[in-house]
JSON list of C-alpha atoms in Angstrom, two decimals:
[
{"chain": "A", "resi": 1, "resn": "MET", "atom": "CA", "xyz": [196.18, -23.60, 78.29]},
{"chain": "A", "resi": 2, "resn": "SER", "atom": "CA", "xyz": [197.49, -19.56, 78.36]},
{"chain": "A", "resi": 3, "resn": "ARG", "atom": "CA", "xyz": [199.43, -19.78, 75.22]},
{"chain": "A", "resi": 4, "resn": "LYS", "atom": "CA", "xyz": [196.69, -20.18, 72.91]},
{"chain": "A", "resi": 5, "resn": "ILE", "atom": "CA", "xyz": [194.65, -16.99, 74.07]},
{"chain": "A", "resi": 6, "resn": "GLY", "atom": "CA", "xyz": [197.01, -15.50, 71.42]},
{"chain": "A", "resi": 7, "resn": "SER", "atom": "CA", "xyz": [195.48, -17.63, 68.86]},
{"chain": "A", "resi": 8, "resn": "LEU", "atom": "CA", "xyz": [193.20, -15.86, 67.09]},
{"chain": "A", "resi": 9, "resn": "ARG", "atom": "CA", "xyz": [191.40, -19.34, 65.64]},
{"chain": "A", "resi": 10, "resn": "VAL", "atom": "CA", "xyz": [190.88, -20.58, 69.07]},
{"chain": "A", "resi": 11, "resn": "ALA", "atom": "CA", "xyz": [189.93, -17.46, 70.43]},
{"chain": "A", "resi": 12, "resn": "SER", "atom": "CA", "xyz": [187.50, -16.56, 67.58]},
{"chain": "A", "resi": 13, "resn": "ALA", "atom": "CA", "xyz": [184.45, -17.61, 68.93]},
{"chain": "A", "resi": 14, "resn": "PHE", "atom": "CA", "xyz": [184.95, -16.09, 72.42]},
{"chain": "A", "resi": 15, "resn": "ILE", "atom": "CA", "xyz": [186.08, -12.65, 70.72]},
{"chain": "A", "resi": 16, "resn": "SER", "atom": "CA", "xyz": [183.06, -13.08, 68.28]},
{"chain": "A", "resi": 17, "resn": "TRP", "atom": "CA", "xyz": [180.78, -13.19, 71.51]},
{"chain": "A", "resi": 18, "resn": "LEU", "atom": "CA", "xyz": [182.73, -10.43, 73.09]},
{"chain": "A", "resi": 19, "resn": "PHE", "atom": "CA", "xyz": [182.49, -8.00, 70.11]},
{"chain": "A", "resi": 20, "resn": "MET", "atom": "CA", "xyz": [178.67, -9.10, 69.87]},
{"chain": "A", "resi": 21, "resn": "ILE", "atom": "CA", "xyz": [178.75, -7.33, 73.75]},
{"chain": "A", "resi": 22, "resn": "VAL", "atom": "CA", "xyz": [180.40, -4.11, 72.80]},
{"chain": "A", "resi": 23, "resn": "LYS", "atom": "CA", "xyz": [178.84, -3.90, 69.59]},
{"chain": "A", "resi": 24, "resn": "HIS", "atom": "CA", "xyz": [175.53, -3.73, 71.09]},
{"chain": "A", "resi": 25, "resn": "GLU", "atom": "CA", "xyz": [177.31, -1.04, 73.84]},
{"chain": "A", "resi": 26, "resn": "CYS", "atom": "CA", "xyz": [178.56, 1.25, 70.96]},
{"chain": "A", "resi": 27, "resn": "TYR", "atom": "CA", "xyz": [175.09, 1.25, 69.53]},
{"chain": "A", "resi": 28, "resn": "ARG", "atom": "CA", "xyz": [173.19, 1.81, 72.57]},
{"chain": "A", "resi": 29, "resn": "LEU", "atom": "CA", "xyz": [175.44, 4.94, 73.20]},
{"chain": "A", "resi": 30, "resn": "LEU", "atom": "CA", "xyz": [174.96, 5.92, 69.81]},
{"chain": "A", "resi": 31, "resn": "ARG", "atom": "CA", "xyz": [171.33, 6.33, 70.24]},
{"chain": "A", "resi": 32, "resn": "ILE", "atom": "CA", "xyz": [171.96, 8.20, 73.27]},
{"chain": "A", "resi": 33, "resn": "ARG", "atom": "CA", "xyz": [174.49, 10.13, 71.51]},
{"chain": "A", "resi": 34, "resn": "GLN", "atom": "CA", "xyz": [171.91, 10.92, 68.42]},
{"chain": "A", "resi": 35, "resn": "LYS", "atom": "CA", "xyz": [168.99, 12.16, 70.83]},
{"chain": "A", "resi": 36, "resn": "GLU", "atom": "CA", "xyz": [171.65, 15.04, 72.56]},
{"chain": "A", "resi": 37, "resn": "LEU", "atom": "CA", "xyz": [172.62, 15.84, 67.90]},
{"chain": "A", "resi": 38, "resn": "PRO", "atom": "CA", "xyz": [171.05, 18.35, 66.27]},
{"chain": "A", "resi": 39, "resn": "LEU", "atom": "CA", "xyz": [168.76, 17.13, 64.03]},
{"chain": "A", "resi": 40, "resn": "ASP", "atom": "CA", "xyz": [170.84, 18.18, 61.17]},
{"chain": "A", "resi": 41, "resn": "THR", "atom": "CA", "xyz": [173.77, 16.35, 62.68]},
{"chain": "A", "resi": 42, "resn": "VAL", "atom": "CA", "xyz": [174.51, 13.00, 61.74]},
{"chain": "A", "resi": 43, "resn": "PRO", "atom": "CA", "xyz": [177.89, 10.97, 62.40]},
{"chain": "A", "resi": 44, "resn": "GLU", "atom": "CA", "xyz": [180.25, 9.62, 59.88]},
{"chain": "A", "resi": 45, "resn": "PRO", "atom": "CA", "xyz": [180.01, 5.95, 59.89]},
{"chain": "A", "resi": 46, "resn": "PRO", "atom": "CA", "xyz": [183.05, 4.58, 60.44]},
{"chain": "A", "resi": 47, "resn": "ASP", "atom": "CA", "xyz": [185.67, 3.14, 57.15]},
{"chain": "A", "resi": 48, "resn": "GLU", "atom": "CA", "xyz": [186.48, -0.87, 56.70]},
{"chain": "A", "resi": 49, "resn": "ARG", "atom": "CA", "xyz": [189.91, 0.15, 58.02]},
{"chain": "A", "resi": 50, "resn": "GLU", "atom": "CA", "xyz": [188.67, 1.85, 61.17]},
{"chain": "A", "resi": 51, "resn": "GLN", "atom": "CA", "xyz": [186.79, -1.03, 61.47]},
{"chain": "A", "resi": 52, "resn": "SER", "atom": "CA", "xyz": [189.34, -3.63, 61.17]},
{"chain": "A", "resi": 53, "resn": "ARG", "atom": "CA", "xyz": [191.84, -1.59, 63.50]},
{"chain": "A", "resi": 54, "resn": "ASP", "atom": "CA", "xyz": [188.95, -1.22, 66.14]},
{"chain": "A", "resi": 55, "resn": "ARG", "atom": "CA", "xyz": [188.51, -5.40, 65.94]},
{"chain": "A", "resi": 56, "resn": "VAL", "atom": "CA", "xyz": [192.50, -5.96, 66.48]},
{"chain": "A", "resi": 57, "resn": "HIS", "atom": "CA", "xyz": [192.60, -3.59, 69.24]},
{"chain": "A", "resi": 58, "resn": "ILE", "atom": "CA", "xyz": [189.33, -5.14, 70.96]},
{"chain": "A", "resi": 59, "resn": "ALA", "atom": "CA", "xyz": [191.15, -8.36, 70.36]},
{"chain": "A", "resi": 60, "resn": "GLN", "atom": "CA", "xyz": [194.21, -7.06, 72.04]},
{"chain": "A", "resi": 61, "resn": "ASP", "atom": "CA", "xyz": [192.44, -6.02, 74.94]},
{"chain": "A", "resi": 62, "resn": "ILE", "atom": "CA", "xyz": [190.59, -9.36, 75.66]},
{"chain": "A", "resi": 63, "resn": "SER", "atom": "CA", "xyz": [193.51, -11.12, 75.53]},
{"chain": "A", "resi": 64, "resn": "ILE", "atom": "CA", "xyz": [195.26, -8.77, 78.13]},
{"chain": "A", "resi": 65, "resn": "ALA", "atom": "CA", "xyz": [192.61, -8.99, 79.77]},
{"chain": "A", "resi": 66, "resn": "ILE", "atom": "CA", "xyz": [191.97, -12.94, 79.91]},
{"chain": "A", "resi": 67, "resn": "LYS", "atom": "CA", "xyz": [196.17, -12.97, 80.73]},
{"chain": "A", "resi": 68, "resn": "ASN", "atom": "CA", "xyz": [195.05, -10.96, 83.81]},
{"chain": "A", "resi": 69, "resn": "LEU", "atom": "CA", "xyz": [192.65, -12.95, 85.25]},
{"chain": "A", "resi": 70, "resn": "PRO", "atom": "CA", "xyz": [193.36, -14.44, 88.19]},
{"chain": "A", "resi": 71, "resn": "LEU", "atom": "CA", "xyz": [194.57, -18.66, 87.18]},
{"chain": "A", "resi": 72, "resn": "ILE", "atom": "CA", "xyz": [191.45, -19.99, 89.00]},
{"chain": "A", "resi": 73, "resn": "TYR", "atom": "CA", "xyz": [189.14, -18.06, 86.70]},
{"chain": "A", "resi": 74, "resn": "ARG", "atom": "CA", "xyz": [191.34, -17.68, 83.31]},
{"chain": "A", "resi": 75, "resn": "GLU", "atom": "CA", "xyz": [191.94, -21.93, 83.23]},
{"chain": "A", "resi": 76, "resn": "VAL", "atom": "CA", "xyz": [187.84, -21.93, 83.49]},
{"chain": "A", "resi": 77, "resn": "ILE", "atom": "CA", "xyz": [187.30, -19.78, 80.63]},
{"chain": "A", "resi": 78, "resn": "VAL", "atom": "CA", "xyz": [189.93, -20.55, 78.38]},
{"chain": "A", "resi": 79, "resn": "MET", "atom": "CA", "xyz": [188.82, -24.16, 78.73]},
{"chain": "A", "resi": 80, "resn": "ARG", "atom": "CA", "xyz": [184.91, -22.91, 78.49]},
{"chain": "A", "resi": 81, "resn": "ASP", "atom": "CA", "xyz": [184.96, -20.39, 75.88]},
{"chain": "A", "resi": 82, "resn": "LEU", "atom": "CA", "xyz": [187.97, -20.89, 73.99]},
{"chain": "A", "resi": 83, "resn": "GLU", "atom": "CA", "xyz": [188.32, -24.27, 73.63]},
{"chain": "A", "resi": 84, "resn": "GLU", "atom": "CA", "xyz": [185.07, -25.32, 73.82]},
{"chain": "A", "resi": 85, "resn": "MET", "atom": "CA", "xyz": [184.69, -27.93, 76.67]},
{"chain": "A", "resi": 86, "resn": "THR", "atom": "CA", "xyz": [181.96, -28.95, 78.03]},
{"chain": "A", "resi": 87, "resn": "THR", "atom": "CA", "xyz": [181.50, -27.50, 81.82]},
{"chain": "A", "resi": 88, "resn": "ALA", "atom": "CA", "xyz": [181.89, -31.57, 82.89]},
{"chain": "A", "resi": 89, "resn": "GLU", "atom": "CA", "xyz": [184.63, -31.93, 80.80]},
{"chain": "A", "resi": 90, "resn": "VAL", "atom": "CA", "xyz": [185.90, -28.74, 82.73]},
{"chain": "A", "resi": 91, "resn": "ALA", "atom": "CA", "xyz": [184.87, -29.77, 85.82]},
{"chain": "A", "resi": 92, "resn": "THR", "atom": "CA", "xyz": [186.51, -33.23, 85.30]},
{"chain": "A", "resi": 93, "resn": "THR", "atom": "CA", "xyz": [190.24, -31.94, 83.93]},
{"chain": "A", "resi": 94, "resn": "LEU", "atom": "CA", "xyz": [190.23, -29.07, 87.01]},
{"chain": "A", "resi": 95, "resn": "GLY", "atom": "CA", "xyz": [188.74, -32.22, 89.55]},
{"chain": "A", "resi": 96, "resn": "ILE", "atom": "CA", "xyz": [186.09, -29.78, 90.68]},
{"chain": "A", "resi": 97, "resn": "THR", "atom": "CA", "xyz": [182.41, -29.99, 90.56]},
{"chain": "A", "resi": 98, "resn": "VAL", "atom": "CA", "xyz": [180.12, -28.81, 87.92]},
{"chain": "A", "resi": 99, "resn": "GLU", "atom": "CA", "xyz": [178.97, -26.07, 89.72]},
{"chain": "A", "resi": 100, "resn": "ALA", "atom": "CA", "xyz": [182.24, -24.77, 90.63]},
{"chain": "A", "resi": 101, "resn": "VAL", "atom": "CA", "xyz": [183.12, -24.29, 87.03]},
{"chain": "A", "resi": 102, "resn": "LYS", "atom": "CA", "xyz": [179.87, -22.39, 86.76]},
{"chain": "A", "resi": 103, "resn": "SER", "atom": "CA", "xyz": [180.28, -20.06, 89.40]},
{"chain": "A", "resi": 104, "resn": "ARG", "atom": "CA", "xyz": [184.36, -19.48, 88.38]},
{"chain": "A", "resi": 105, "resn": "LEU", "atom": "CA", "xyz": [183.02, -19.09, 84.91]},
{"chain": "A", "resi": 106, "resn": "HIS", "atom": "CA", "xyz": [180.60, -16.28, 86.12]},
{"chain": "A", "resi": 107, "resn": "ARG", "atom": "CA", "xyz": [182.93, -14.91, 87.94]},
{"chain": "A", "resi": 108, "resn": "ALA", "atom": "CA", "xyz": [185.68, -14.95, 85.47]},
{"chain": "A", "resi": 109, "resn": "ARG", "atom": "CA", "xyz": [182.80, -13.26, 82.29]},
{"chain": "A", "resi": 110, "resn": "ASN", "atom": "CA", "xyz": [181.95, -10.53, 85.27]},
{"chain": "A", "resi": 111, "resn": "ILE", "atom": "CA", "xyz": [185.30, -9.56, 86.20]},
{"chain": "A", "resi": 112, "resn": "LEU", "atom": "CA", "xyz": [186.21, -9.47, 82.25]},
{"chain": "A", "resi": 113, "resn": "LYS", "atom": "CA", "xyz": [182.90, -7.41, 81.61]},
{"chain": "A", "resi": 114, "resn": "THR", "atom": "CA", "xyz": [184.35, -5.22, 84.53]},
{"chain": "A", "resi": 115, "resn": "THR", "atom": "CA", "xyz": [187.95, -4.71, 83.26]},
{"chain": "A", "resi": 116, "resn": "LEU", "atom": "CA", "xyz": [186.69, -4.60, 79.48]},
{"chain": "A", "resi": 117, "resn": "ASN", "atom": "CA", "xyz": [183.81, -1.44, 80.71]},
{"chain": "A", "resi": 118, "resn": "SER", "atom": "CA", "xyz": [186.27, 0.77, 82.45]},
{"chain": "A", "resi": 119, "resn": "PRO", "atom": "CA", "xyz": [187.88, 3.71, 81.34]},
{"chain": "A", "resi": 120, "resn": "GLU", "atom": "CA", "xyz": [191.40, 3.73, 80.35]}
]
């Protein structure tokens, strides 16, 4: 299952979701920074190549973060968010309860959030 993580087609929904979180965080930080800058100083928007490069880096960071998850969390997040299985399908496949799937998924997403928010 973890071999599918690198496939952009399979991972696109999850990556898009996570990219939106990162994008909103960047906008939030930009708003804070603009309040601190003088009014005549306006940062230049990044060009399309730079944005594309950033997206590739974000996708790589996400892929690495998923690969580094403990197996019980990685398999749940891959099945649920990347393979788009239902919670019940994941539970049946793994032989665990729906509640266990939800719990592991919540923990996996929190680990990813913490990992991706930590400074390098």
